[in-house]
Amino acid sequence: MQTFHGSQSSGTTQRLYHKPMQQAEPYCVSRFQILNNVSSDNSSQGTADSSHYNEQFFTLDSSPAEYVGYDSPSGASISSNRSPLSPQYSQSYRSDQHQSPENTYGSPLSGSSMIEDGNPLKHILRELESKLLGPESEADDVCSYSFNSITPEVTSLTKADRLLQMLPSLDVKQVLLACAEAIADGDMSNVSPLINVLERMVSVTGEPMQRLGAYMMEGIKARLLSSGSIIYKKLKCNEPTSSELMSYMGVIYQIVPFYKFAYMSSNVIIKEAVENESRIHIIDFQIAQGSQWVSLIQDLSSRPGGPPIIRVTGVDDSNSAYARGGGLQLVGQRLSKVAESCGVPFEFYGAAINGSEVKLENLRVQLGEALVVNFPYVLHHMPDESVSTANHRDRLLRLIKSLSPKVVTLVEQESNTNTSPFLPRFRETLDYYTAMFEAIDASRARDDRQRISAEEHCVARDIVNMIACEGEERVERHELFGKWRSRLSMAGYTQCQLSYTVGGVVQDLLKEYSGNFRLEHRNGALFLRWKNRDLVTCSAWR
């Protein structure tokens, strides 16, 4: 999803310092802090020796360069073509999020710190006021308590002073939300102390919220560097080798059911749709290793009356080629061997192209074949009308519909980050990935090095992209199922009803994982959930 996908983005991987939980020192040496220190023309320290980056810590107070306000179209550039949904954002965003039938998970986005007016710090400020001035102060003008205002009774304290005093009573989630609200309000004076505190609260070997907080903090830092697009290009990162990256993806594949949910549910849908077809053409818009089609080829090989002729067109970009350690010909060779061993006539064509750039001539569609199109965690990477007038998201859907497919399978993260402004998008990211990190935590020990690397390389990049980037540079743009349904309907598609067999296969799969994973069948789609939070949907169209 990259969220669940482990694509490699050149020059953007952040190698975080893994602090044991018992240590009191700050959690990491941020590459953004290092770059600020070594690149500042006004620094009296000179250029730092890169060999000491992991030993030397720069706090925001000691850093020669200060963070600047976010005033550019893009806070940072992250090239991410993986994973892993909303109507147009309006002033009624919160009610859209929580009261819409398309998004029925129960917990509020901001957790226990959220109150009616959406300000996560108001009740904390009231408590602080009471402690400073006594309970009678609450009888005064309560409307004046907000993150952006100072009441007359405490004018002797600056906003930063008040915020710093209450920080010890806040948890990671509250500090993250306070930081995001300060950024959204342009209150930069409060951001530095908040980040300074965050660095001492988060850890990539800690609880799920501490781990998530580490990566969200990196996203905040990237956003604050308003020249982030240039800075990211200058970062010198140790890229994992192709074998390492594949091992990280394999860890995610095994410990949480996101990939398997996508592959198994889609394959059952496809198998049922082509039951009586003698020639099948599968177009996969994220072929990756081609693993999804191994089991389908094997299943179709034993079909009564003999196997069909199968053609596979694999669409993929250079990031997956890097992860594979080679081009699409490797996928074709692997699938050809599987088909040969099963006695299935098989042909493979690799379209080494970004999905947004696909045109009719890239697909090599032939008459007389049953066309199957697979969109696994990939369509949300296509820029829509909010990004470009080309609107490749809808253009591609219309192109596929014009080919009269037998079935189209769509698997996407159930999240709302496409058109949302920064603050609600931050809250949604925090809520969504809290559930994901909890799910991962249920399967692997917190000090497991493979888990740490998998989260860093397969999940963190998506998080940073959603927080730090805007415009074309933000490629993680998820939509809720209701929005996907509207898009597909407007493009002329009809939703297919899913059989009980599809749900039964997924239910059997979930027996291998935590009981907190749940499956719901509603609105014609399958929803994979963690506790009361929808994470992934699978649907079928024609």
PDB file of N, CA, C and O in Angstrom, residues 477-536:
ATOM      1  N   ARG A 477      -2.131  10.160  -2.600  1.00  0.00           N
ATOM      2  CA  ARG A 477      -3.405  10.877  -2.626  1.00  0.00           C
ATOM      3  C   ARG A 477      -4.557   9.868  -2.577  1.00  0.00           C
ATOM      4  O   ARG A 477      -5.154   9.532  -3.590  1.00  0.00           O
ATOM      5  N   HIS A 478      -4.834   9.388  -1.368  1.00  0.00           N
ATOM      6  CA  HIS A 478      -5.852   8.360  -1.191  1.00  0.00           C
ATOM      7  C   HIS A 478      -7.251   8.963  -1.167  1.00  0.00           C
ATOM      8  O   HIS A 478      -7.440  10.120  -0.776  1.00  0.00           O
ATOM      9  N   GLU A 479      -8.213   8.140  -1.553  1.00  0.00           N
ATOM     10  CA  GLU A 479      -9.611   8.548  -1.502  1.00  0.00           C
ATOM     11  C   GLU A 479     -10.441   7.445  -0.852  1.00  0.00           C
ATOM     12  O   GLU A 479     -10.082   6.264  -0.900  1.00  0.00           O
ATOM     13  N   LEU A 480     -11.559   7.844  -0.258  1.00  0.00           N
ATOM     14  CA  LEU A 480     -12.473   6.888   0.341  1.00  0.00           C
ATOM     15  C   LEU A 480     -13.232   6.133  -0.737  1.00  0.00           C
ATOM     16  O   LEU A 480     -13.360   6.599  -1.880  1.00  0.00           O
ATOM     17  N   PHE A 481     -13.748   4.967  -0.383  1.00  0.00           N
ATOM     18  CA  PHE A 481     -14.445   4.139  -1.363  1.00  0.00           C
ATOM     19  C   PHE A 481     -15.598   4.887  -2.024  1.00  0.00           C
ATOM     20  O   PHE A 481     -15.847   4.723  -3.219  1.00  0.00           O
ATOM     21  N   GLY A 482     -16.314   5.706  -1.248  1.00  0.00           N
ATOM     22  CA  GLY A 482     -17.413   6.457  -1.833  1.00  0.00           C
ATOM     23  C   GLY A 482     -16.976   7.343  -2.984  1.00  0.00           C
ATOM     24  O   GLY A 482     -17.702   7.499  -3.983  1.00  0.00           O
ATOM     25  N   LYS A 483     -15.790   7.924  -2.876  1.00  0.00           N
ATOM     26  CA  LYS A 483     -15.262   8.763  -3.952  1.00  0.00           C
ATOM     27  C   LYS A 483     -14.849   7.918  -5.153  1.00  0.00           C
ATOM     28  O   LYS A 483     -15.102   8.287  -6.308  1.00  0.00           O
ATOM     29  N   TRP A 484     -14.216   6.770  -4.897  1.00  0.00           N
ATOM     30  CA  TRP A 484     -13.864   5.883  -5.999  1.00  0.00           C
ATOM     31  C   TRP A 484     -15.133   5.426  -6.736  1.00  0.00           C
ATOM     32  O   TRP A 484     -15.157   5.346  -7.975  1.00  0.00           O
ATOM     33  N   ARG A 485     -16.159   5.115  -5.989  1.00  0.00           N
ATOM     34  CA  ARG A 485     -17.405   4.669  -6.607  1.00  0.00           C
ATOM     35  C   ARG A 485     -17.985   5.760  -7.502  1.00  0.00           C
ATOM     36  O   ARG A 485     -18.475   5.485  -8.604  1.00  0.00           O
ATOM     37  N   SER A 486     -17.909   7.008  -7.044  1.00  0.00           N
ATOM     38  CA  SER A 486     -18.391   8.120  -7.863  1.00  0.00           C
ATOM     39  C   SER A 486     -17.563   8.267  -9.132  1.00  0.00           C
ATOM     40  O   SER A 486     -18.109   8.477 -10.227  1.00  0.00           O
ATOM     41  N   ARG A 487     -16.241   8.160  -9.003  1.00  0.00           N
ATOM     42  CA  ARG A 487     -15.379   8.291 -10.178  1.00  0.00           C
ATOM     43  C   ARG A 487     -15.685   7.215 -11.210  1.00  0.00           C
ATOM     44  O   ARG A 487     -15.804   7.483 -12.409  1.00  0.00           O
ATOM     45  N   LEU A 488     -15.758   5.976 -10.745  1.00  0.00           N
ATOM     46  CA  LEU A 488     -15.993   4.866 -11.658  1.00  0.00           C
ATOM     47  C   LEU A 488     -17.376   4.956 -12.295  1.00  0.00           C
ATOM     48  O   LEU A 488     -17.546   4.663 -13.493  1.00  0.00           O
ATOM     49  N   SER A 489     -18.365   5.357 -11.533  1.00  0.00           N
ATOM     50  CA  SER A 489     -19.721   5.498 -12.086  1.00  0.00           C
ATOM     51  C   SER A 489     -19.761   6.583 -13.148  1.00  0.00           C
ATOM     52  O   SER A 489     -20.383   6.412 -14.206  1.00  0.00           O
ATOM     53  N   MET A 490     -19.090   7.698 -12.903  1.00  0.00           N
ATOM     54  CA  MET A 490     -19.058   8.787 -13.876  1.00  0.00           C
ATOM     55  C   MET A 490     -18.313   8.379 -15.139  1.00  0.00           C
ATOM     56  O   MET A 490     -18.584   8.905 -16.223  1.00  0.00           O
ATOM     57  N   ALA A 491     -17.383   7.436 -15.012  1.00  0.00           N
ATOM     58  CA  ALA A 491     -16.636   6.948 -16.178  1.00  0.00           C
ATOM     59  C   ALA A 491     -17.403   5.854 -16.919  1.00  0.00           C
ATOM     60  O   ALA A 491     -16.900   5.324 -17.920  1.00  0.00           O
ATOM     61  N   GLY A 492     -18.589   5.490 -16.427  1.00  0.00           N
ATOM     62  CA  GLY A 492     -19.427   4.531 -17.134  1.00  0.00           C
ATOM     63  C   GLY A 492     -19.402   3.114 -16.605  1.00  0.00           C
ATOM     64  O   GLY A 492     -20.002   2.211 -17.192  1.00  0.00           O
ATOM     65  N   TYR A 493     -18.735   2.883 -15.479  1.00  0.00           N
ATOM     66  CA  TYR A 493     -18.622   1.530 -14.924  1.00  0.00           C
ATOM     67  C   TYR A 493     -19.868   1.148 -14.126  1.00  0.00           C
ATOM     68  O   TYR A 493     -20.570   1.997 -13.581  1.00  0.00           O
ATOM     69  N   THR A 494     -20.088  -0.144 -14.043  1.00  0.00           N
ATOM     70  CA  THR A 494     -21.115  -0.722 -13.185  1.00  0.00           C
ATOM     71  C   THR A 494     -20.432  -1.599 -12.154  1.00  0.00           C
ATOM     72  O   THR A 494     -19.568  -2.413 -12.497  1.00  0.00           O
ATOM     73  N   GLN A 495     -20.829  -1.455 -10.901  1.00  0.00           N
ATOM     74  CA  GLN A 495     -20.199  -2.246  -9.850  1.00  0.00           C
ATOM     75  C   GLN A 495     -20.694  -3.685  -9.888  1.00  0.00           C
ATOM     76  O   GLN A 495     -21.883  -3.945 -10.053  1.00  0.00           O
ATOM     77  N   CYS A 496     -19.766  -4.623  -9.722  1.00  0.00           N
ATOM     78  CA  CYS A 496     -20.092  -6.049  -9.710  1.00  0.00           C
ATOM     79  C   CYS A 496     -20.311  -6.506  -8.266  1.00  0.00           C
ATOM     80  O   CYS A 496     -19.565  -6.120  -7.370  1.00  0.00           O
ATOM     81  N   GLN A 497     -21.316  -7.331  -8.071  1.00  0.00           N
ATOM     82  CA  GLN A 497     -21.545  -7.908  -6.752  1.00  0.00           C
ATOM     83  C   GLN A 497     -20.509  -9.004  -6.484  1.00  0.00           C
ATOM     84  O   GLN A 497     -20.236  -9.831  -7.344  1.00  0.00           O
ATOM     85  N   LEU A 498     -19.964  -8.995  -5.295  1.00  0.00           N
ATOM     86  CA  LEU A 498     -18.954  -9.980  -4.929  1.00  0.00           C
ATOM     87  C   LEU A 498     -19.624 -11.222  -4.348  1.00  0.00           C
ATOM     88  O   LEU A 498     -20.551 -11.122  -3.544  1.00  0.00           O
ATOM     89  N   SER A 499     -19.139 -12.367  -4.739  1.00  0.00           N
ATOM     90  CA  SER A 499     -19.716 -13.627  -4.268  1.00  0.00           C
ATOM     91  C   SER A 499     -19.276 -13.926  -2.840  1.00  0.00           C
ATOM     92  O   SER A 499     -18.302 -13.362  -2.329  1.00  0.00           O
ATOM     93  N   TYR A 500     -19.982 -14.858  -2.201  1.00  0.00           N
ATOM     94  CA  TYR A 500     -19.596 -15.287  -0.860  1.00  0.00           C
ATOM     95  C   TYR A 500     -18.236 -15.971  -0.869  1.00  0.00           C
ATOM     96  O   TYR A 500     -17.533 -15.989   0.143  1.00  0.00           O
ATOM     97  N   THR A 501     -17.870 -16.534  -2.021  1.00  0.00           N
ATOM     98  CA  THR A 501     -16.574 -17.206  -2.111  1.00  0.00           C
ATOM     99  C   THR A 501     -15.431 -16.241  -1.874  1.00  0.00           C
ATOM    100  O   THR A 501     -14.438 -16.585  -1.204  1.00  0.00           O
ATOM    101  N   VAL A 502     -15.557 -15.020  -2.391  1.00  0.00           N
ATOM    102  CA  VAL A 502     -14.498 -14.027  -2.212  1.00  0.00           C
ATOM    103  C   VAL A 502     -14.295 -13.730  -0.730  1.00  0.00           C
ATOM    104  O   VAL A 502     -13.171 -13.782  -0.213  1.00  0.00           O
ATOM    105  N   GLY A 503     -15.387 -13.455  -0.036  1.00  0.00           N
ATOM    106  CA  GLY A 503     -15.285 -13.174   1.389  1.00  0.00           C
ATOM    107  C   GLY A 503     -14.801 -14.375   2.181  1.00  0.00           C
ATOM    108  O   GLY A 503     -14.021 -14.228   3.140  1.00  0.00           O
ATOM    109  N   GLY A 504     -15.225 -15.583   1.780  1.00  0.00           N
ATOM    110  CA  GLY A 504     -14.799 -16.785   2.488  1.00  0.00           C
ATOM    111  C   GLY A 504     -13.305 -17.013   2.405  1.00  0.00           C
ATOM    112  O   GLY A 504     -12.664 -17.407   3.397  1.00  0.00           O
ATOM    113  N   VAL A 505     -12.725 -16.767   1.236  1.00  0.00           N
ATOM    114  CA  VAL A 505     -11.281 -16.928   1.062  1.00  0.00           C
ATOM    115  C   VAL A 505     -10.522 -15.953   1.963  1.00  0.00           C
ATOM    116  O   VAL A 505      -9.522 -16.304   2.601  1.00  0.00           O
ATOM    117  N   VAL A 506     -11.004 -14.703   2.044  1.00  0.00           N
ATOM    118  CA  VAL A 506     -10.328 -13.707   2.877  1.00  0.00           C
ATOM    119  C   VAL A 506     -10.501 -14.042   4.361  1.00  0.00           C
ATOM    120  O   VAL A 506      -9.567 -13.871   5.156  1.00  0.00           O
ATOM    121  N   GLN A 507     -11.675 -14.515   4.747  1.00  0.00           N
ATOM    122  CA  GLN A 507     -11.890 -14.894   6.141  1.00  0.00           C
ATOM    123  C   GLN A 507     -10.923 -15.998   6.556  1.00  0.00           C
ATOM    124  O   GLN A 507     -10.371 -15.978   7.664  1.00  0.00           O
ATOM    125  N   ASP A 508     -10.710 -16.959   5.681  1.00  0.00           N
ATOM    126  CA  ASP A 508      -9.740 -18.018   5.977  1.00  0.00           C
ATOM    127  C   ASP A 508      -8.338 -17.447   6.115  1.00  0.00           C
ATOM    128  O   ASP A 508      -7.556 -17.881   6.976  1.00  0.00           O
ATOM    129  N   LEU A 509      -8.014 -16.475   5.274  1.00  0.00           N
ATOM    130  CA  LEU A 509      -6.705 -15.827   5.348  1.00  0.00           C
ATOM    131  C   LEU A 509      -6.505 -15.142   6.697  1.00  0.00           C
ATOM    132  O   LEU A 509      -5.432 -15.254   7.312  1.00  0.00           O
ATOM    133  N   LEU A 510      -7.523 -14.445   7.171  1.00  0.00           N
ATOM    134  CA  LEU A 510      -7.395 -13.663   8.395  1.00  0.00           C
ATOM    135  C   LEU A 510      -7.222 -14.527   9.637  1.00  0.00           C
ATOM    136  O   LEU A 510      -6.796 -14.016  10.684  1.00  0.00           O
ATOM    137  N   LYS A 511      -7.513 -15.808   9.541  1.00  0.00           N
ATOM    138  CA  LYS A 511      -7.302 -16.709  10.678  1.00  0.00           C
ATOM    139  C   LYS A 511      -5.826 -16.820  11.039  1.00  0.00           C
ATOM    140  O   LYS A 511      -5.486 -17.223  12.154  1.00  0.00           O
ATOM    141  N   GLU A 512      -4.953 -16.456  10.098  1.00  0.00           N
ATOM    142  CA  GLU A 512      -3.514 -16.527  10.338  1.00  0.00           C
ATOM    143  C   GLU A 512      -2.987 -15.302  11.081  1.00  0.00           C
ATOM    144  O   GLU A 512      -1.818 -15.263  11.456  1.00  0.00           O
ATOM    145  N   TYR A 513      -3.861 -14.303  11.294  1.00  0.00           N
ATOM    146  CA  TYR A 513      -3.407 -13.037  11.860  1.00  0.00           C
ATOM    147  C   TYR A 513      -4.174 -12.702  13.138  1.00  0.00           C
ATOM    148  O   TYR A 513      -5.033 -13.452  13.584  1.00  0.00           O
ATOM    149  N   SER A 514      -3.864 -11.548  13.694  1.00  0.00           N
ATOM    150  CA  SER A 514      -4.507 -11.098  14.922  1.00  0.00           C
ATOM    151  C   SER A 514      -6.024 -11.053  14.764  1.00  0.00           C
ATOM    152  O   SER A 514      -6.552 -10.699  13.694  1.00  0.00           O
ATOM    153  N   GLY A 515      -6.721 -11.365  15.854  1.00  0.00           N
ATOM    154  CA  GLY A 515      -8.179 -11.303  15.836  1.00  0.00           C
ATOM    155  C   GLY A 515      -8.720  -9.900  15.694  1.00  0.00           C
ATOM    156  O   GLY A 515      -9.932  -9.723  15.476  1.00  0.00           O
ATOM    157  N   ASN A 516      -7.856  -8.884  15.790  1.00  0.00           N
ATOM    158  CA  ASN A 516      -8.303  -7.503  15.607  1.00  0.00           C
ATOM    159  C   ASN A 516      -8.515  -7.155  14.138  1.00  0.00           C
ATOM    160  O   ASN A 516      -9.065  -6.096  13.827  1.00  0.00           O
ATOM    161  N   PHE A 517      -8.033  -8.007  13.224  1.00  0.00           N
ATOM    162  CA  PHE A 517      -8.357  -7.824  11.814  1.00  0.00           C
ATOM    163  C   PHE A 517      -9.765  -8.347  11.565  1.00  0.00           C
ATOM    164  O   PHE A 517     -10.111  -9.461  11.985  1.00  0.00           O
ATOM    165  N   ARG A 518     -10.555  -7.563  10.878  1.00  0.00           N
ATOM    166  CA  ARG A 518     -11.932  -7.937  10.603  1.00  0.00           C
ATOM    167  C   ARG A 518     -12.261  -7.677   9.139  1.00  0.00           C
ATOM    168  O   ARG A 518     -11.638  -6.838   8.488  1.00  0.00           O
ATOM    169  N   LEU A 519     -13.260  -8.393   8.658  1.00  0.00           N
ATOM    170  CA  LEU A 519     -13.702  -8.227   7.272  1.00  0.00           C
ATOM    171  C   LEU A 519     -15.175  -7.876   7.271  1.00  0.00           C
ATOM    172  O   LEU A 519     -15.985  -8.535   7.931  1.00  0.00           O
ATOM    173  N   GLU A 520     -15.533  -6.842   6.527  1.00  0.00           N
ATOM    174  CA  GLU A 520     -16.935  -6.455   6.372  1.00  0.00           C
ATOM    175  C   GLU A 520     -17.268  -6.352   4.892  1.00  0.00           C
ATOM    176  O   GLU A 520     -16.450  -5.888   4.092  1.00  0.00           O
ATOM    177  N   HIS A 521     -18.471  -6.778   4.560  1.00  0.00           N
ATOM    178  CA  HIS A 521     -18.972  -6.686   3.191  1.00  0.00           C
ATOM    179  C   HIS A 521     -20.097  -5.668   3.199  1.00  0.00           C
ATOM    180  O   HIS A 521     -21.187  -5.933   3.696  1.00  0.00           O
ATOM    181  N   ARG A 522     -19.837  -4.484   2.658  1.00  0.00           N
ATOM    182  CA  ARG A 522     -20.865  -3.444   2.611  1.00  0.00           C
ATOM    183  C   ARG A 522     -20.662  -2.579   1.373  1.00  0.00           C
ATOM    184  O   ARG A 522     -19.558  -2.454   0.849  1.00  0.00           O
ATOM    185  N   ASN A 523     -21.738  -1.991   0.928  1.00  0.00           N
ATOM    186  CA  ASN A 523     -21.730  -1.144  -0.267  1.00  0.00           C
ATOM    187  C   ASN A 523     -21.124  -1.857  -1.473  1.00  0.00           C
ATOM    188  O   ASN A 523     -20.494  -1.239  -2.332  1.00  0.00           O
ATOM    189  N   GLY A 524     -21.294  -3.194  -1.506  1.00  0.00           N
ATOM    190  CA  GLY A 524     -20.810  -3.966  -2.636  1.00  0.00           C
ATOM    191  C   GLY A 524     -19.328  -4.222  -2.646  1.00  0.00           C
ATOM    192  O   GLY A 524     -18.792  -4.765  -3.618  1.00  0.00           O
ATOM    193  N   ALA A 525     -18.620  -3.836  -1.573  1.00  0.00           N
ATOM    194  CA  ALA A 525     -17.161  -3.986  -1.517  1.00  0.00           C
ATOM    195  C   ALA A 525     -16.773  -4.723  -0.251  1.00  0.00           C
ATOM    196  O   ALA A 525     -17.549  -4.840   0.701  1.00  0.00           O
ATOM    197  N   LEU A 526     -15.535  -5.230  -0.232  1.00  0.00           N
ATOM    198  CA  LEU A 526     -14.967  -5.831   0.967  1.00  0.00           C
ATOM    199  C   LEU A 526     -14.102  -4.791   1.676  1.00  0.00           C
ATOM    200  O   LEU A 526     -13.260  -4.134   1.040  1.00  0.00           O
ATOM    201  N   PHE A 527     -14.302  -4.665   2.980  1.00  0.00           N
ATOM    202  CA  PHE A 527     -13.527  -3.726   3.794  1.00  0.00           C
ATOM    203  C   PHE A 527     -12.686  -4.518   4.782  1.00  0.00           C
ATOM    204  O   PHE A 527     -13.223  -5.254   5.617  1.00  0.00           O
ATOM    205  N   LEU A 528     -11.372  -4.374   4.693  1.00  0.00           N
ATOM    206  CA  LEU A 528     -10.472  -4.961   5.670  1.00  0.00           C
ATOM    207  C   LEU A 528     -10.250  -3.934   6.768  1.00  0.00           C
ATOM    208  O   LEU A 528      -9.863  -2.794   6.491  1.00  0.00           O
ATOM    209  N   ARG A 529     -10.484  -4.340   8.029  1.00  0.00           N
ATOM    210  CA  ARG A 529     -10.448  -3.396   9.139  1.00  0.00           C
ATOM    211  C   ARG A 529      -9.443  -3.848  10.196  1.00  0.00           C
ATOM    212  O   ARG A 529      -9.163  -5.034  10.330  1.00  0.00           O
ATOM    213  N   TRP A 530      -8.934  -2.873  10.940  1.00  0.00           N
ATOM    214  CA  TRP A 530      -8.199  -3.151  12.167  1.00  0.00           C
ATOM    215  C   TRP A 530      -9.010  -2.520  13.300  1.00  0.00           C
ATOM    216  O   TRP A 530      -9.178  -1.309  13.362  1.00  0.00           O
ATOM    217  N   LYS A 531      -9.562  -3.366  14.163  1.00  0.00           N
ATOM    218  CA  LYS A 531     -10.479  -2.909  15.211  1.00  0.00           C
ATOM    219  C   LYS A 531     -11.632  -2.160  14.552  1.00  0.00           C
ATOM    220  O   LYS A 531     -12.376  -2.740  13.783  1.00  0.00           O
ATOM    221  N   ASN A 532     -11.797  -0.883  14.837  1.00  0.00           N
ATOM    222  CA  ASN A 532     -12.928  -0.142  14.264  1.00  0.00           C
ATOM    223  C   ASN A 532     -12.499   0.808  13.160  1.00  0.00           C
ATOM    224  O   ASN A 532     -13.213   1.739  12.812  1.00  0.00           O
ATOM    225  N   ARG A 533     -11.317   0.562  12.571  1.00  0.00           N
ATOM    226  CA  ARG A 533     -10.805   1.443  11.528  1.00  0.00           C
ATOM    227  C   ARG A 533     -10.714   0.702  10.207  1.00  0.00           C
ATOM    228  O   ARG A 533     -10.042  -0.325  10.087  1.00  0.00           O
ATOM    229  N   ASP A 534     -11.399   1.210   9.160  1.00  0.00           N
ATOM    230  CA  ASP A 534     -11.255   0.654   7.821  1.00  0.00           C
ATOM    231  C   ASP A 534      -9.867   0.979   7.290  1.00  0.00           C
ATOM    232  O   ASP A 534      -9.413   2.123   7.359  1.00  0.00           O
ATOM    233  N   LEU A 535      -9.201  -0.036   6.723  1.00  0.00           N
ATOM    234  CA  LEU A 535      -7.857   0.179   6.186  1.00  0.00           C
ATOM    235  C   LEU A 535      -7.790  -0.003   4.678  1.00  0.00           C
ATOM    236  O   LEU A 535      -7.114   0.758   3.985  1.00  0.00           O
ATOM    237  N   VAL A 536      -8.467  -1.021   4.151  1.00  0.00           N
ATOM    238  CA  VAL A 536      -8.350  -1.354   2.732  1.00  0.00           C
ATOM    239  C   VAL A 536      -9.718  -1.772   2.202  1.00  0.00           C
ATOM    240  O   VAL A 536     -10.511  -2.383   2.924  1.00  0.00           O
TER     241      VAL A 536
END
